[in-house]
C-alpha cells in the first residue's frame, strides 16, 4: 500500500514538537543559512542534529530548505553547511538554485534533493527534466491544474503540492516586487509581503482614482481539505502545509485535521473541522488554481490578515457600554474578538462575558459599537486543544528480545526490531560468576532490561536462556541494555556514508581570485541555467 505524507511547516522548536504530536509524517524547516524564510526562528546545526534524532525515532522525516538563490562568495560556506546537514541525518534538501544542484550532484550525490516550488516546475515535461537531473521529488508550482498533476505523476519522481496556507501573488513564488520596492528580496528569504498592502486603482490618463483603496493583490488562504482524495488519485505523494512563520497552535490544528482527512478520505470533512481550520487562521479560503478557483474568488480584497469567524451584528444593551451578540458559535472568557464597521475595527481578549440566554452574550466595551459586526479571532477552547496535541505522545517500537547468560560468559542480548525487520545484538563486558547466595532469575534481569521509559522501544516478547545460580552486577545489565538501545536507535539514523576520498570543501576551488575561478570547471554563478544536456532525447 502506498504511503502518503502529511508534510508540516516548522519555524520554531515549539512548532516542531506540535507538528510531530499532531501526526506529521515529515517536517520541512530552515537552518540559519540559505532558506526562504529568513525571519522565522530557524535552527542552528547542533539543534538540527538533536531534532533529527528526535524525529527519526518517531519515524518522521526531516527536510531542510535551501531554496534561495546563492551568491558566488557563499559557495564555500554552502558546501560546509551541506556536509554538516548530511552528517546530522537530514533526509533531503529542498533547493531552487541550479548552481547548488550541480554542486550537490558533484560533491554530495548521496544527499536526496527535492526541486523547490521556486523552480516553477509546472508540467510533466518539467518533471521529466527533474527526473533526469536526479531529483527524487518535485514540489509543483501552486498554479498547476489537477489535470496536469495527473500527467506529471506518470513521469516518475514523487510529487509534492501545497494543500493549505498562505498563497503568493506571484507565479510560483518568483516575486521581484519586494526587492524593487523595499530592497528585500523574496528569493533571498526576506520578502516584505507587498501583496498584503493596500493599493489604489488609478486611471493613467486622468490620474483619477477608481473605486476604493483595497488589498487588490492579497490572495485568500489555500484550503483543500475536501480535495484530498482527488489529489491522491492524481498521484500526489506529499500534502504540504504552508506556515513556517505561524504559531505552534496553527501547525498542530492544521496538521491534525489533514492527517485525519488523509486517513479517512472516504468521509466528508465535518463542519466542525472546517470551522476549526477557519478559526485558527484564515484570510478567507480558496481551493486554489489547481481546482480552477480564480478571479475575485481568489483574493481577499477587504482584509489581508486573519479574518476570524463572523459571529453576528452587535446591538446595544440596556446597560451603558454593554453590548449584546447573538451567535450559535458561542463565546467564552479568553476568546479573542474583533468588531468591524467600514474602515473601523476594535479588538480585545474577552475578560468577562455574561450569557443572557442560549447563544446570547453580553459584554462590556467602552466604544460605541452600534452597526458593527463581531468576529471571533481566536478561541480559547481550540487553542487549549491544540496545545494538548503539542504534548509528546510516546508510541514505542515493538522489539523481540533474546537473553543468554552462562557461567563465565558475558551477558548476551539479541533483539529483532519488527518495523524494519532488523536484528541487533549487544554483549556485556564482565563475565558472570557463581552466586554465593541467591542467583539471578529471569524476572530480576528483566527488571533492569525493561527500564525503557526514556527510549522509544518496548520489549513485547522475551526469550531467555539463563543458567541458574549465577551472579552479575545490576550496573552490568544496565550497561548492556544501553548498548542494545543505542544500536536500535542507529536503525533510524542509518544512511550511506560520504565518500572519504571525495573532497567536499576545496580551498583551491574557492580561491580569492575570481578570474582564476572562472577558468575552473566547478566555478558556478547563482544564475547558472545551462540545461542543454537535459534536453529532449
Coordinates of C-alpha atoms in Angstrom, one line a residue:
X1 CA 0.0 0.0 0.0
X2 CA 1.4 3.4 -1.0
X3 CA 2.4 5.6 1.9
X4 CA 1.2 9.2 1.6
X5 CA 2.7 12.0 3.6
X6 CA 1.5 15.0 5.6
X7 CA 4.4 17.5 5.4
X8 CA 4.3 20.1 8.2
X9 CA 5.9 23.6 8.3
X10 CA 8.2 24.3 11.3
X11 CA 9.8 27.6 12.2
X12 CA 10.4 27.1 15.9
X13 CA 11.1 24.3 18.4
X14 CA 7.5 24.6 19.7
X15 CA 6.1 24.1 16.2
X16 CA 8.4 21.2 15.7
X17 CA 7.0 19.3 18.7
X18 CA 3.5 20.4 17.8
X19 CA 3.8 19.0 14.3
X20 CA 5.1 15.6 15.4
X21 CA 2.5 15.2 18.1
X22 CA -0.3 16.2 15.8
X23 CA 0.6 13.5 13.3
X24 CA 3.0 14.9 10.7
X25 CA 4.8 12.3 8.6
X26 CA 7.6 14.7 7.6
X27 CA 8.7 18.2 8.5
X28 CA 10.3 20.9 6.4
X29 CA 12.3 23.6 8.2
X30 CA 15.1 26.0 7.6
X31 CA 18.6 26.3 9.1
X32 CA 20.2 29.6 9.7
X33 CA 21.5 29.8 6.1
X34 CA 20.0 30.0 2.6
X35 CA 16.3 29.4 3.2
X36 CA 13.3 31.4 2.0
X37 CA 12.0 32.2 5.5
X38 CA 14.8 34.4 6.8
X39 CA 12.6 35.9 9.5
X40 CA 11.5 32.5 11.0
X41 CA 13.4 31.4 14.2
X42 CA 15.2 28.7 12.2
X43 CA 17.8 26.3 13.6
X44 CA 21.5 26.1 14.3
X45 CA 23.2 22.9 13.2
X46 CA 23.5 21.5 16.7
X47 CA 19.8 21.9 17.2
X48 CA 19.1 20.3 13.8
X49 CA 21.1 17.2 14.9
X50 CA 19.1 17.0 18.1
X51 CA 15.7 17.4 16.3
X52 CA 16.6 15.0 13.5
X53 CA 17.3 12.2 16.1
X54 CA 14.0 13.0 17.9
X55 CA 12.1 12.9 14.6
X56 CA 13.7 9.7 13.3
X57 CA 12.9 7.8 16.4
X58 CA 9.3 8.7 15.7
X59 CA 9.5 7.7 12.1
X60 CA 9.2 11.3 10.9
X61 CA 11.5 12.6 8.1
X62 CA 13.2 16.0 8.1
X63 CA 13.7 18.1 5.0
X64 CA 15.8 21.3 5.2
X65 CA 15.0 24.2 2.9
X66 CA 17.9 25.7 1.0
X67 CA 15.6 27.3 -1.5
X68 CA 17.1 30.7 -2.1
X69 CA 19.4 31.8 -4.9
X70 CA 23.1 31.8 -3.8
X71 CA 25.9 34.3 -4.4
X72 CA 29.3 33.2 -5.6
X73 CA 31.0 34.2 -2.4
X74 CA 28.7 31.9 -0.4
X75 CA 29.6 28.7 -2.2
X76 CA 32.3 27.5 0.2
X77 CA 30.1 28.1 3.3
X78 CA 27.3 26.3 1.4
X79 CA 29.4 23.2 0.9
X80 CA 30.5 23.1 4.6
X81 CA 26.8 23.6 5.6
X82 CA 25.7 20.7 3.3
X83 CA 28.2 18.4 4.8
X84 CA 27.0 19.2 8.3
X85 CA 23.4 18.7 7.4
X86 CA 24.1 15.3 5.8
X87 CA 26.1 14.1 8.8
X88 CA 23.3 15.4 11.0
X89 CA 21.0 12.9 9.3
X90 CA 18.7 15.3 7.4
X91 CA 16.6 13.2 4.9
X92 CA 16.6 15.6 2.0
X93 CA 17.3 19.2 0.8
X94 CA 14.7 21.4 -0.9
X95 CA 16.6 23.6 -3.4
X96 CA 16.0 26.2 -6.1
X97 CA 19.4 27.3 -7.3
X98 CA 20.8 25.2 -10.2
X99 CA 24.3 26.0 -9.3
X100 CA 23.7 24.4 -5.9
X101 CA 22.2 21.5 -7.7
X102 CA 25.4 21.0 -9.7
X103 CA 27.5 21.2 -6.5
X104 CA 25.3 18.6 -4.7
X105 CA 25.5 16.1 -7.6
X106 CA 29.3 16.6 -7.9
X107 CA 30.3 16.6 -4.2
X108 CA 27.5 15.0 -2.3
X109 CA 25.5 12.7 -4.6
X110 CA 24.4 10.7 -1.5
X111 CA 22.1 13.6 -0.5
X112 CA 18.5 13.3 -1.6
X113 CA 17.3 16.5 -3.3
X114 CA 13.8 17.9 -3.9
X115 CA 13.0 20.5 -6.5
X116 CA 11.5 23.6 -4.7
X117 CA 8.3 25.2 -5.9
X118 CA 10.5 28.2 -6.7
X119 CA 11.9 26.2 -9.6
X120 CA 8.5 26.8 -11.3
X121 CA 8.0 23.2 -12.4
X122 CA 4.5 23.3 -13.8
X123 CA 4.1 20.4 -16.2
X124 CA 5.1 16.8 -17.0
X125 CA 8.0 17.9 -19.2
X126 CA 9.5 19.9 -16.3
X127 CA 9.1 16.9 -14.0
X128 CA 10.8 14.7 -16.6
X129 CA 13.8 17.1 -16.7
X130 CA 14.0 17.0 -12.9
X131 CA 14.0 13.2 -13.0
X132 CA 17.0 13.2 -15.4
X133 CA 18.8 15.6 -13.2
X134 CA 18.4 13.3 -10.2
X135 CA 15.7 15.0 -8.2
X136 CA 13.7 12.4 -6.2
X137 CA 10.8 14.7 -5.7
X138 CA 9.3 17.8 -7.3
X139 CA 7.3 20.4 -5.4
X140 CA 5.0 21.6 -8.1
X141 CA 4.1 25.2 -8.7
X142 CA 0.9 26.2 -7.0
X143 CA -0.7 27.2 -10.3
X144 CA -0.7 23.7 -11.8
X145 CA -4.1 22.3 -12.6
X146 CA -5.3 19.0 -11.3
X147 CA -5.3 17.5 -14.8
X148 CA -1.6 18.5 -15.3
X149 CA -0.8 17.0 -11.9
X150 CA -2.2 13.7 -13.1
X151 CA 0.0 13.8 -16.2
X152 CA 3.1 14.7 -14.2
X153 CA 2.5 11.9 -11.7
X154 CA 3.1 9.3 -14.5
X155 CA 6.7 10.6 -15.1
X156 CA 8.4 9.1 -12.1
X157 CA 9.5 11.3 -9.2
X158 CA 7.3 11.8 -6.2
X159 CA 5.1 14.9 -6.4
X160 CA 4.5 17.3 -3.6
X161 CA 1.8 20.0 -3.6
X162 CA 0.7 22.7 -1.2
X163 CA -2.7 22.0 0.3
X164 CA -3.2 24.6 2.9
X165 CA -1.9 28.1 4.0
X166 CA -0.9 31.4 2.5
X167 CA -0.6 31.9 -1.2
X168 CA 1.8 34.1 -3.1
X169 CA 0.5 36.6 -5.6
X170 CA 3.5 35.9 -7.9
X171 CA 3.8 32.8 -10.1
X172 CA 5.4 30.1 -8.0
X173 CA 6.8 32.5 -5.5
X174 CA 9.0 34.2 -8.1
X175 CA 8.3 37.7 -6.8
X176 CA 10.6 40.6 -7.6
X177 CA 8.2 43.3 -6.2
X178 CA 9.6 43.2 -2.6
X179 CA 13.1 43.7 -3.9
X180 CA 12.1 46.5 -6.2
X181 CA 10.0 48.5 -3.7
X182 CA 11.8 47.8 -0.5
X183 CA 15.2 46.2 -1.3
X184 CA 14.2 43.0 0.4
X185 CA 14.4 40.0 -2.0
X186 CA 11.8 37.2 -1.6
X187 CA 14.3 35.0 -3.4
X188 CA 16.8 35.6 -0.6
X189 CA 14.2 34.8 2.1
X190 CA 13.4 38.4 3.0
X191 CA 10.0 39.1 1.4
X192 CA 8.3 42.2 2.7
X193 CA 4.9 41.0 1.5
X194 CA 3.9 43.9 -0.7
X195 CA 0.9 41.9 -1.9
X196 CA -0.6 42.4 1.6
X197 CA -0.5 46.2 1.3
X198 CA -3.5 48.4 0.3
X199 CA -3.5 49.8 -3.3
X200 CA -5.4 52.3 -5.4
X201 CA -6.5 51.7 -9.0
X202 CA -5.6 54.9 -10.9
X203 CA -6.6 55.9 -14.4
X204 CA -3.3 56.6 -16.1
X205 CA -4.8 59.2 -18.4
X206 CA -6.8 61.3 -15.9
X207 CA -4.8 60.2 -12.8
X208 CA -8.1 59.8 -11.1
X209 CA -8.6 57.1 -8.5
X210 CA -11.1 54.4 -9.5
X211 CA -13.1 52.9 -6.6
X212 CA -11.9 52.3 -3.1
X213 CA -8.5 51.6 -1.7
X214 CA -8.3 47.9 -1.2
X215 CA -5.9 44.9 -0.8
X216 CA -6.2 44.0 -4.5
X217 CA -3.1 41.8 -4.6
X218 CA -3.8 39.8 -1.4
X219 CA -4.8 36.2 -2.1
X220 CA -7.0 34.2 0.2
X221 CA -5.5 31.2 2.0
X222 CA -5.5 27.8 0.4
X223 CA -7.7 25.1 1.9
X224 CA -8.1 21.8 0.0
X225 CA -9.3 19.6 2.9
X226 CA -12.2 18.5 0.7
X227 CA -9.9 17.8 -2.3
X228 CA -7.5 15.4 -0.6
X229 CA -9.0 12.3 -2.3
X230 CA -8.7 14.0 -5.7
X231 CA -5.1 15.0 -5.1
X232 CA -4.2 11.4 -4.1
X233 CA -5.9 10.0 -7.1
X234 CA -4.0 12.4 -9.3
X235 CA -0.7 10.9 -8.0
X236 CA 0.3 13.3 -5.3
X237 CA 2.6 11.7 -2.7
X238 CA 3.1 14.6 -0.2
X239 CA 0.5 17.0 1.0
X240 CA 2.4 20.2 2.1
X241 CA 1.1 22.7 4.6
X242 CA 2.4 26.3 4.4
X243 CA 3.2 28.2 7.6
X244 CA 6.8 28.3 8.9
X245 CA 6.0 31.7 10.3
X246 CA 2.8 30.5 12.1
X247 CA 2.5 29.7 15.8
X248 CA 2.5 26.1 17.1
X249 CA -1.2 26.0 17.7
X250 CA -1.8 26.7 14.0
X251 CA 0.6 23.9 13.0
X252 CA -0.9 21.4 15.3
X253 CA -4.5 22.2 14.3
X254 CA -3.9 22.1 10.5
X255 CA -1.7 19.0 10.6
X256 CA -4.1 17.1 12.8
X257 CA -7.1 17.8 10.5
X258 CA -5.3 17.0 7.3
X259 CA -3.9 13.8 8.9
X260 CA -7.4 12.8 9.9
X261 CA -8.7 13.5 6.4
X262 CA -5.8 11.5 4.9
X263 CA -6.7 8.5 7.0
X264 CA -10.5 8.9 6.3
X265 CA -10.6 10.0 2.7
X266 CA -14.0 8.5 2.1
X267 CA -15.6 10.7 4.7
X268 CA -16.7 14.3 4.1
X269 CA -15.0 16.9 6.2
X270 CA -17.2 17.8 9.2
X271 CA -18.5 21.4 9.6
X272 CA -16.5 21.4 12.9
X273 CA -13.3 20.6 11.1
X274 CA -13.7 23.4 8.5
X275 CA -14.7 25.8 11.2
X276 CA -11.6 25.0 13.3
X277 CA -9.4 25.5 10.3
X278 CA -11.0 28.9 9.7
X279 CA -10.8 29.7 13.4
X280 CA -7.1 29.0 13.8
X281 CA -6.3 31.4 10.9
X282 CA -7.9 32.4 7.6
X283 CA -7.9 35.2 5.1
X284 CA -10.9 33.6 3.5
X285 CA -10.4 30.2 1.9
X286 CA -9.9 29.2 -1.7
X287 CA -9.4 25.8 -3.2
X288 CA -6.7 27.3 -5.4
X289 CA -5.8 27.4 -9.1
X290 CA -5.4 23.7 -9.2
X291 CA -9.2 23.4 -8.9
X292 CA -9.9 26.5 -11.1
X293 CA -10.8 28.8 -8.2
X294 CA -9.7 32.1 -9.7
X295 CA -10.7 35.7 -10.2
X296 CA -12.5 37.5 -7.4
X297 CA -12.9 34.2 -5.5
X298 CA -9.1 34.0 -5.2
X299 CA -8.5 37.4 -3.5
X300 CA -9.1 38.8 0.0
X301 CA -9.6 42.5 -1.1
X302 CA -11.0 43.8 2.2
X303 CA -8.6 42.3 4.7
X304 CA -5.0 41.0 4.3
X305 CA -4.7 39.2 7.6
X306 CA -6.7 36.9 9.8
X307 CA -10.5 37.3 9.4
X308 CA -11.6 35.1 12.2
X309 CA -15.2 33.8 12.1
X310 CA -18.2 36.0 11.8
X311 CA -20.5 35.8 14.9
X312 CA -23.1 38.4 14.0
X313 CA -24.3 42.0 14.4
X314 CA -23.8 43.8 17.7
X315 CA -26.7 45.5 19.4
X316 CA -27.0 47.8 22.3
X317 CA -27.9 46.6 25.8
X318 CA -30.0 48.4 28.4
X319 CA -26.8 48.8 30.4
X320 CA -24.4 51.6 29.3
X321 CA -21.3 50.5 27.4
X322 CA -22.6 46.9 27.3
X323 CA -23.2 45.2 24.0
X324 CA -25.1 42.1 23.0
X325 CA -24.0 39.5 20.5
X326 CA -26.2 36.6 19.4
X327 CA -24.4 33.7 17.8
X328 CA -24.8 29.9 17.7
X329 CA -21.0 29.7 17.6
X330 CA -20.6 30.6 21.2
X331 CA -18.3 32.9 23.2
X332 CA -16.4 32.5 26.4
X333 CA -13.8 34.2 28.5
X334 CA -10.4 34.1 26.9
X335 CA -11.7 34.2 23.3
X336 CA -10.4 36.9 21.0
X337 CA -13.0 39.2 19.4
X338 CA -12.9 42.0 16.8
X339 CA -15.6 44.5 16.0
X340 CA -15.6 45.8 12.4
X341 CA -17.6 48.5 10.6
X342 CA -16.5 50.0 7.3
X343 CA -12.8 51.1 7.9
X344 CA -13.0 51.0 11.7
X345 CA -12.1 48.0 13.9
X346 CA -11.6 47.3 17.6
X347 CA -10.2 44.1 19.1
X348 CA -9.9 42.6 22.6
X349 CA -9.5 39.4 24.5
X350 CA -12.7 38.8 26.4
X351 CA -12.1 39.0 30.2
X352 CA -15.7 38.7 31.4
X353 CA -18.8 37.8 29.5
X354 CA -22.3 37.1 30.5
X355 CA -24.6 34.6 28.8
X356 CA -28.1 36.1 28.9
X357 CA -29.7 33.0 27.4
X358 CA -28.7 30.3 25.0
X359 CA -26.4 31.8 22.3
X360 CA -26.9 35.3 23.5
X361 CA -24.0 37.1 25.2
X362 CA -23.4 40.5 26.8
X363 CA -20.0 42.1 27.3
X364 CA -18.6 45.4 28.2
X365 CA -16.8 47.7 25.7
X366 CA -16.3 51.4 26.1
X367 CA -16.5 52.4 22.4
X368 CA -19.8 52.8 20.5
X369 CA -20.4 49.5 18.6
X370 CA -23.7 50.3 17.0
X371 CA -23.7 48.9 13.5
X372 CA -20.5 46.8 14.0
X373 CA -20.2 43.1 13.2
X374 CA -18.4 40.8 15.7
X375 CA -15.8 38.3 14.7
X376 CA -14.2 35.7 16.9
X377 CA -10.5 35.9 16.0
X378 CA -9.2 33.3 18.5
X379 CA -10.9 30.6 20.5
X380 CA -9.5 29.6 23.9
X381 CA -11.1 26.1 23.6
X382 CA -9.4 25.4 20.3
X383 CA -6.0 26.8 21.5
X384 CA -6.2 24.6 24.6
X385 CA -6.9 21.5 22.4
X386 CA -4.1 22.4 20.0
X387 CA -1.7 22.7 23.0
X388 CA -2.7 19.2 24.1
X389 CA -1.8 17.9 20.6
X390 CA 1.6 19.6 21.1
X391 CA 2.4 17.4 24.0
X392 CA 4.7 14.5 23.3
X393 CA 3.0 11.1 22.7
X394 CA 5.2 8.1 23.2
X395 CA 4.4 5.3 20.8
X396 CA 7.2 2.7 21.3
X397 CA 8.6 0.5 18.6
X398 CA 8.0 -3.2 19.2
X399 CA 11.1 -5.3 19.8
X400 CA 11.6 -9.0 20.4
X401 CA 14.3 -9.9 22.9
X402 CA 16.6 -12.9 23.4
X403 CA 18.7 -13.2 26.6
X404 CA 21.6 -15.5 27.1
X405 CA 23.7 -15.9 30.3
X406 CA 26.1 -18.8 31.0
X407 CA 28.6 -19.2 33.8
X408 CA 31.9 -17.5 33.0
X409 CA 30.4 -15.7 30.0
X410 CA 29.2 -12.2 29.5
X411 CA 25.5 -11.2 29.1
X412 CA 24.4 -11.5 25.5
X413 CA 21.3 -9.7 24.2
X414 CA 19.8 -10.1 20.7
X415 CA 16.8 -8.0 19.5
X416 CA 14.6 -8.1 16.5
X417 CA 13.1 -4.7 15.6
X418 CA 9.8 -5.6 14.0
X419 CA 9.0 -2.4 12.0
X420 CA 12.3 -2.5 10.0
X421 CA 12.8 -6.3 10.4
X422 CA 16.4 -5.8 11.6
X423 CA 18.5 -7.8 14.1
X424 CA 20.8 -6.1 16.5
X425 CA 22.9 -7.5 19.4
X426 CA 24.9 -6.3 22.4
X427 CA 27.3 -8.0 24.8
X428 CA 28.4 -7.2 28.3
X429 CA 31.9 -6.6 29.5
X430 CA 32.1 -8.6 32.7
X431 CA 31.7 -12.4 32.9
X432 CA 29.1 -13.9 35.3
X433 CA 30.1 -15.8 38.4
X434 CA 28.5 -18.5 40.6
X435 CA 26.3 -16.8 43.1
X436 CA 27.3 -17.2 46.8
X437 CA 23.6 -16.8 47.8
X438 CA 20.5 -16.4 45.6
X439 CA 21.3 -16.5 41.9
X440 CA 19.9 -14.2 39.1
X441 CA 16.4 -15.1 37.9
X442 CA 14.8 -14.1 34.5
X443 CA 12.5 -11.8 36.5
X444 CA 15.4 -10.0 38.2
X445 CA 17.2 -9.5 34.9
X446 CA 14.1 -8.2 33.2
X447 CA 13.6 -5.6 35.9
X448 CA 16.8 -3.9 34.6
X449 CA 16.3 -4.6 30.9
X450 CA 12.8 -3.2 30.9
X451 CA 13.8 0.3 32.1
X452 CA 12.9 1.8 28.7
X453 CA 10.8 4.8 29.7
X454 CA 13.3 7.3 28.3
X455 CA 13.5 5.4 25.0
X456 CA 11.1 4.7 22.1
X457 CA 11.3 0.9 22.4
X458 CA 9.3 -1.8 24.1
X459 CA 10.1 -5.5 24.6
X460 CA 6.9 -7.2 23.5
X461 CA 8.3 -10.7 23.5
X462 CA 11.2 -12.1 25.6
X463 CA 13.0 -15.4 25.2
X464 CA 15.5 -16.2 28.0
X465 CA 18.3 -18.8 28.3
X466 CA 19.7 -18.1 31.8
X467 CA 21.7 -20.6 33.7
X468 CA 20.6 -21.0 37.3
X469 CA 22.7 -19.8 40.3
X470 CA 24.7 -17.0 38.6
X471 CA 25.6 -13.6 39.8
X472 CA 26.1 -10.4 37.7
X473 CA 26.1 -6.8 38.9
X474 CA 23.0 -4.8 38.1
X475 CA 25.1 -2.0 36.6
X476 CA 26.5 -4.5 34.1
X477 CA 23.0 -5.5 33.0
X478 CA 22.0 -1.8 32.6
X479 CA 25.2 -1.1 30.6
X480 CA 24.3 -3.9 28.2
X481 CA 20.8 -2.6 27.8
X482 CA 22.1 0.8 26.9
X483 CA 24.3 -0.7 24.3
X484 CA 21.4 -2.5 22.8
X485 CA 19.2 0.6 22.8
X486 CA 22.0 2.6 21.0
X487 CA 22.1 0.0 18.3
X488 CA 18.3 0.1 18.0
X489 CA 18.4 3.9 17.6
X490 CA 21.0 3.6 14.9
X491 CA 18.5 1.8 12.7
X492 CA 16.5 5.1 12.4
X493 CA 19.6 7.2 11.6
X494 CA 21.4 4.9 9.2
X495 CA 22.4 6.3 5.8
X496 CA 25.2 5.9 3.3
X497 CA 28.5 7.4 4.4
X498 CA 30.1 10.1 2.4
X499 CA 32.9 9.1 0.1
X500 CA 36.0 9.8 2.2
X501 CA 38.1 10.1 -1.0
X502 CA 35.9 12.9 -2.3
X503 CA 36.9 16.3 -1.1
X504 CA 33.7 18.1 -0.1
X505 CA 35.4 21.5 0.5
X506 CA 38.3 22.6 -1.6
X507 CA 40.3 25.7 -0.7
X508 CA 41.7 25.8 -4.2
X509 CA 38.2 25.9 -5.7
X510 CA 37.3 28.9 -3.6
X511 CA 40.5 30.9 -4.3
X512 CA 40.0 34.6 -3.7
X513 CA 40.9 35.3 -7.3
X514 CA 37.6 35.4 -9.2
X515 CA 39.5 35.5 -12.5
X516 CA 41.2 32.2 -11.8
X517 CA 37.9 30.7 -10.6
X518 CA 36.3 31.4 -13.9
X519 CA 38.7 29.0 -15.6
X520 CA 37.9 26.2 -13.3
X521 CA 35.3 23.6 -14.1
X522 CA 33.4 24.0 -10.8
X523 CA 33.1 27.8 -10.7
X524 CA 29.4 28.4 -11.0
X525 CA 27.3 31.5 -10.6
X526 CA 24.0 31.7 -8.8
X527 CA 22.4 32.4 -12.2
X528 CA 23.7 29.1 -13.7
X529 CA 20.9 27.9 -16.1
X530 CA 22.5 25.6 -18.6
X531 CA 20.0 22.8 -19.1
X532 CA 21.2 21.8 -22.6
X533 CA 22.4 18.4 -21.6
X534 CA 18.9 17.7 -20.2
X535 CA 17.0 18.5 -23.5
X536 CA 14.6 16.0 -25.0
X537 CA 16.0 12.8 -26.4

